[in-house]
Amino acid sequence: FPRCANIQRCRQPIEIYMDGSLLNLLIANDHILYGKGLGNAILKKAPNRFSINYTEDFESTLFFLSSNNIDLIILDFQMPKGDLIYTVTSIKEKWPTIRIILNGMLSKASLKYFPSILTELDGLLSFVSSEDVYINAIDKVMGGGLYFYLPH
């Protein structure tokens, strides 16, 4: 799996999350039912830990970030109005402390389609991941680690 290009940034825990404050989470997914369902599952599994917002395409994700403080994005790898590589690169250039967990119908074989951004990601999850896997990934990533889970 990929290694972080900037180990110092990847290993640094986000203090606001570590002190018990709410984590500002953005779920960017064009399948609204999935995105809202994921948000509800996360809130049910870990109540009082998250403030969750939603966007539905790459363009609105970048626009939302320009005026909101976000700690972590769970980003669908395939959405309309934009490009994954441009979006991830832009986020890391403009907001380098934001953590990104990429998710979608991903498999180990699909990694070859976006090799240039793998070192920019803090996590990678398949849509088939359980709520526990998402919570574990969030905790690991916000604690300064990397979390890559692809069951296929």
CSV table of C-alpha atoms in Angstrom, one decimal:
chain,number,residue,atom,x,y,z
A,1,PHE,CA,0.0,0.0,0.0
A,2,PRO,CA,1.1,3.6,-0.5
A,3,ARG,CA,3.3,5.5,2.0
A,4,CYS,CA,2.7,9.1,3.0
A,5,ALA,CA,4.9,11.5,1.1
A,6,ASN,CA,5.1,13.8,4.2
A,7,ILE,CA,5.5,11.4,7.2
A,8,GLN,CA,5.7,14.4,9.6
A,9,ARG,CA,2.1,15.5,8.5
A,10,CYS,CA,0.7,12.0,8.5
A,11,ARG,CA,2.0,11.1,11.9
A,12,GLN,CA,0.8,14.3,13.6
A,13,PRO,CA,-2.4,13.8,15.6
A,14,ILE,CA,-5.1,16.5,15.2
A,15,GLU,CA,-5.3,18.0,18.6
A,16,ILE,CA,-8.9,19.2,18.4
A,17,TYR,CA,-10.0,15.6,18.0
A,18,MET,CA,-7.7,14.2,20.7
A,19,ASP,CA,-9.1,16.6,23.3
A,20,GLY,CA,-12.7,15.4,23.0
A,21,SER,CA,-13.9,18.2,20.7
A,22,LEU,CA,-16.3,17.4,17.8
A,23,LEU,CA,-14.6,16.3,14.7
A,24,ASN,CA,-15.7,18.3,11.6
A,25,LEU,CA,-16.4,15.5,9.0
A,26,LEU,CA,-17.4,16.1,5.4
A,27,ILE,CA,-18.9,13.2,3.5
A,28,ALA,CA,-18.5,13.8,-0.2
A,29,ASN,CA,-20.6,11.4,-2.2
A,30,ASP,CA,-22.9,11.8,-5.1
A,31,HIS,CA,-25.1,8.9,-4.0
A,32,ILE,CA,-27.1,10.9,-1.4
A,33,LEU,CA,-28.7,7.9,0.3
A,34,TYR,CA,-25.4,6.2,0.8
A,35,GLY,CA,-23.7,9.4,2.1
A,36,LYS,CA,-26.5,10.2,4.5
A,37,GLY,CA,-26.7,6.5,5.6
A,38,LEU,CA,-22.9,6.5,6.2
A,39,GLY,CA,-23.2,9.7,8.3
A,40,ASN,CA,-26.1,8.2,10.3
A,41,ALA,CA,-24.2,5.0,10.9
A,42,ILE,CA,-21.2,6.9,12.1
A,43,LEU,CA,-23.3,9.0,14.4
A,44,LYS,CA,-25.1,6.0,15.8
A,45,LYS,CA,-21.9,4.1,16.4
A,46,ALA,CA,-20.0,7.1,17.9
A,47,PRO,CA,-22.5,9.7,19.2
A,48,ASN,CA,-21.4,13.1,20.2
A,49,ARG,CA,-18.0,12.8,18.4
A,50,PHE,CA,-18.8,14.3,15.0
A,51,SER,CA,-20.3,17.3,13.2
A,52,ILE,CA,-21.1,15.9,9.7
A,53,ASN,CA,-21.7,17.9,6.5
A,54,TYR,CA,-22.4,16.6,3.0
A,55,THR,CA,-21.5,17.5,-0.6
A,56,GLU,CA,-22.5,15.7,-3.8
A,57,ASP,CA,-19.7,16.4,-6.3
A,58,PHE,CA,-16.1,17.4,-6.6
A,59,GLU,CA,-16.9,21.1,-7.4
A,60,SER,CA,-19.2,21.6,-4.4
A,61,THR,CA,-16.6,19.8,-2.2
A,62,LEU,CA,-13.9,22.4,-3.0
A,63,PHE,CA,-16.4,25.3,-2.7
A,64,PHE,CA,-17.6,24.0,0.7
A,65,LEU,CA,-14.0,23.7,2.0
A,66,SER,CA,-13.2,27.3,1.0
A,67,SER,CA,-15.6,28.6,3.7
A,68,ASN,CA,-15.8,25.8,6.3
A,69,ASN,CA,-13.4,24.3,8.8
A,70,ILE,CA,-13.1,20.5,8.1
A,71,ASP,CA,-10.8,18.0,9.8
A,72,LEU,CA,-11.6,14.9,7.7
A,73,ILE,CA,-13.2,14.1,4.3
A,74,ILE,CA,-14.6,10.8,3.4
A,75,LEU,CA,-14.4,11.3,-0.4
A,76,ASP,CA,-16.1,9.1,-3.0
A,77,PHE,CA,-13.5,8.4,-5.8
A,78,GLN,CA,-16.0,8.8,-8.6
A,79,MET,CA,-18.4,11.8,-8.6
A,80,PRO,CA,-19.6,14.4,-11.2
A,81,LYS,CA,-18.4,18.0,-11.8
A,82,GLY,CA,-14.7,17.6,-11.5
A,83,ASP,CA,-11.8,15.2,-11.2
A,84,LEU,CA,-10.5,13.1,-8.3
A,85,ILE,CA,-6.8,13.8,-8.9
A,86,TYR,CA,-7.4,17.6,-9.2
A,87,THR,CA,-9.6,17.6,-6.1
A,88,VAL,CA,-7.2,15.7,-3.9
A,89,THR,CA,-4.2,17.7,-5.1
A,90,SER,CA,-6.1,21.0,-4.5
A,91,ILE,CA,-7.2,19.9,-1.0
A,92,LYS,CA,-3.7,19.0,0.0
A,93,GLU,CA,-2.2,22.2,-1.5
A,94,LYS,CA,-4.8,24.6,0.0
A,95,TRP,CA,-5.7,22.8,3.2
A,96,PRO,CA,-2.7,20.4,4.0
A,97,THR,CA,-4.0,19.5,7.5
A,98,ILE,CA,-7.3,18.0,6.2
A,99,ARG,CA,-7.2,14.2,6.3
A,100,ILE,CA,-8.7,12.3,3.3
A,101,ILE,CA,-10.2,8.8,3.4
A,102,LEU,CA,-11.0,7.8,-0.2
A,103,ASN,CA,-13.9,5.4,-0.5
A,104,GLY,CA,-15.9,3.7,-3.2
A,105,MET,CA,-16.3,0.4,-5.0
A,106,LEU,CA,-12.5,0.0,-4.8
A,107,SER,CA,-10.4,-3.1,-5.0
A,108,LYS,CA,-6.6,-3.6,-5.0
A,109,ALA,CA,-6.7,-3.8,-8.8
A,110,SER,CA,-8.4,-0.3,-9.0
A,111,LEU,CA,-5.4,1.4,-7.4
A,112,LYS,CA,-3.6,1.5,-10.7
A,113,TYR,CA,-6.1,4.2,-11.9
A,114,PHE,CA,-4.9,6.9,-9.6
A,115,PRO,CA,-1.3,6.2,-8.5
A,116,SER,CA,-0.3,9.9,-8.5
A,117,ILE,CA,-2.5,10.7,-5.5
A,118,LEU,CA,-2.0,7.6,-3.3
A,119,THR,CA,0.7,9.3,-1.3
A,120,GLU,CA,-1.7,12.1,-0.6
A,121,LEU,CA,-4.4,9.9,1.0
A,122,ASP,CA,-4.6,9.1,4.7
A,123,GLY,CA,-7.0,6.2,4.2
A,124,LEU,CA,-8.7,4.0,1.6
A,125,LEU,CA,-12.0,2.1,2.3
A,126,SER,CA,-14.3,0.0,0.2
A,127,PHE,CA,-18.1,0.8,0.2
A,128,VAL,CA,-18.5,-2.7,1.7
A,129,SER,CA,-16.7,-1.7,4.9
A,130,SER,CA,-18.6,-2.0,8.1
A,131,GLU,CA,-19.4,0.9,10.5
A,132,ASP,CA,-16.7,-0.5,12.8
A,133,VAL,CA,-14.1,-0.3,10.0
A,134,TYR,CA,-15.1,3.3,9.3
A,135,ILE,CA,-14.7,4.3,13.0
A,136,ASN,CA,-11.4,2.5,13.3
A,137,ALA,CA,-10.2,4.2,10.1
A,138,ILE,CA,-11.3,7.7,11.4
A,139,ASP,CA,-9.6,7.1,14.8
A,140,LYS,CA,-6.4,5.9,13.2
A,141,VAL,CA,-6.2,8.7,10.6
A,142,MET,CA,-7.1,11.4,13.1
A,143,GLY,CA,-4.5,10.0,15.5
A,144,GLY,CA,-1.8,10.5,12.9
A,145,GLY,CA,-1.8,7.1,11.2
A,146,LEU,CA,-2.8,5.7,7.9
A,147,TYR,CA,-5.6,3.2,7.3
A,148,PHE,CA,-6.0,1.2,4.1
A,149,TYR,CA,-8.7,-1.5,3.9
A,150,LEU,CA,-9.7,-3.1,0.7
A,151,PRO,CA,-11.3,-6.6,1.2
A,152,HIS,CA,-11.0,-7.6,-2.5
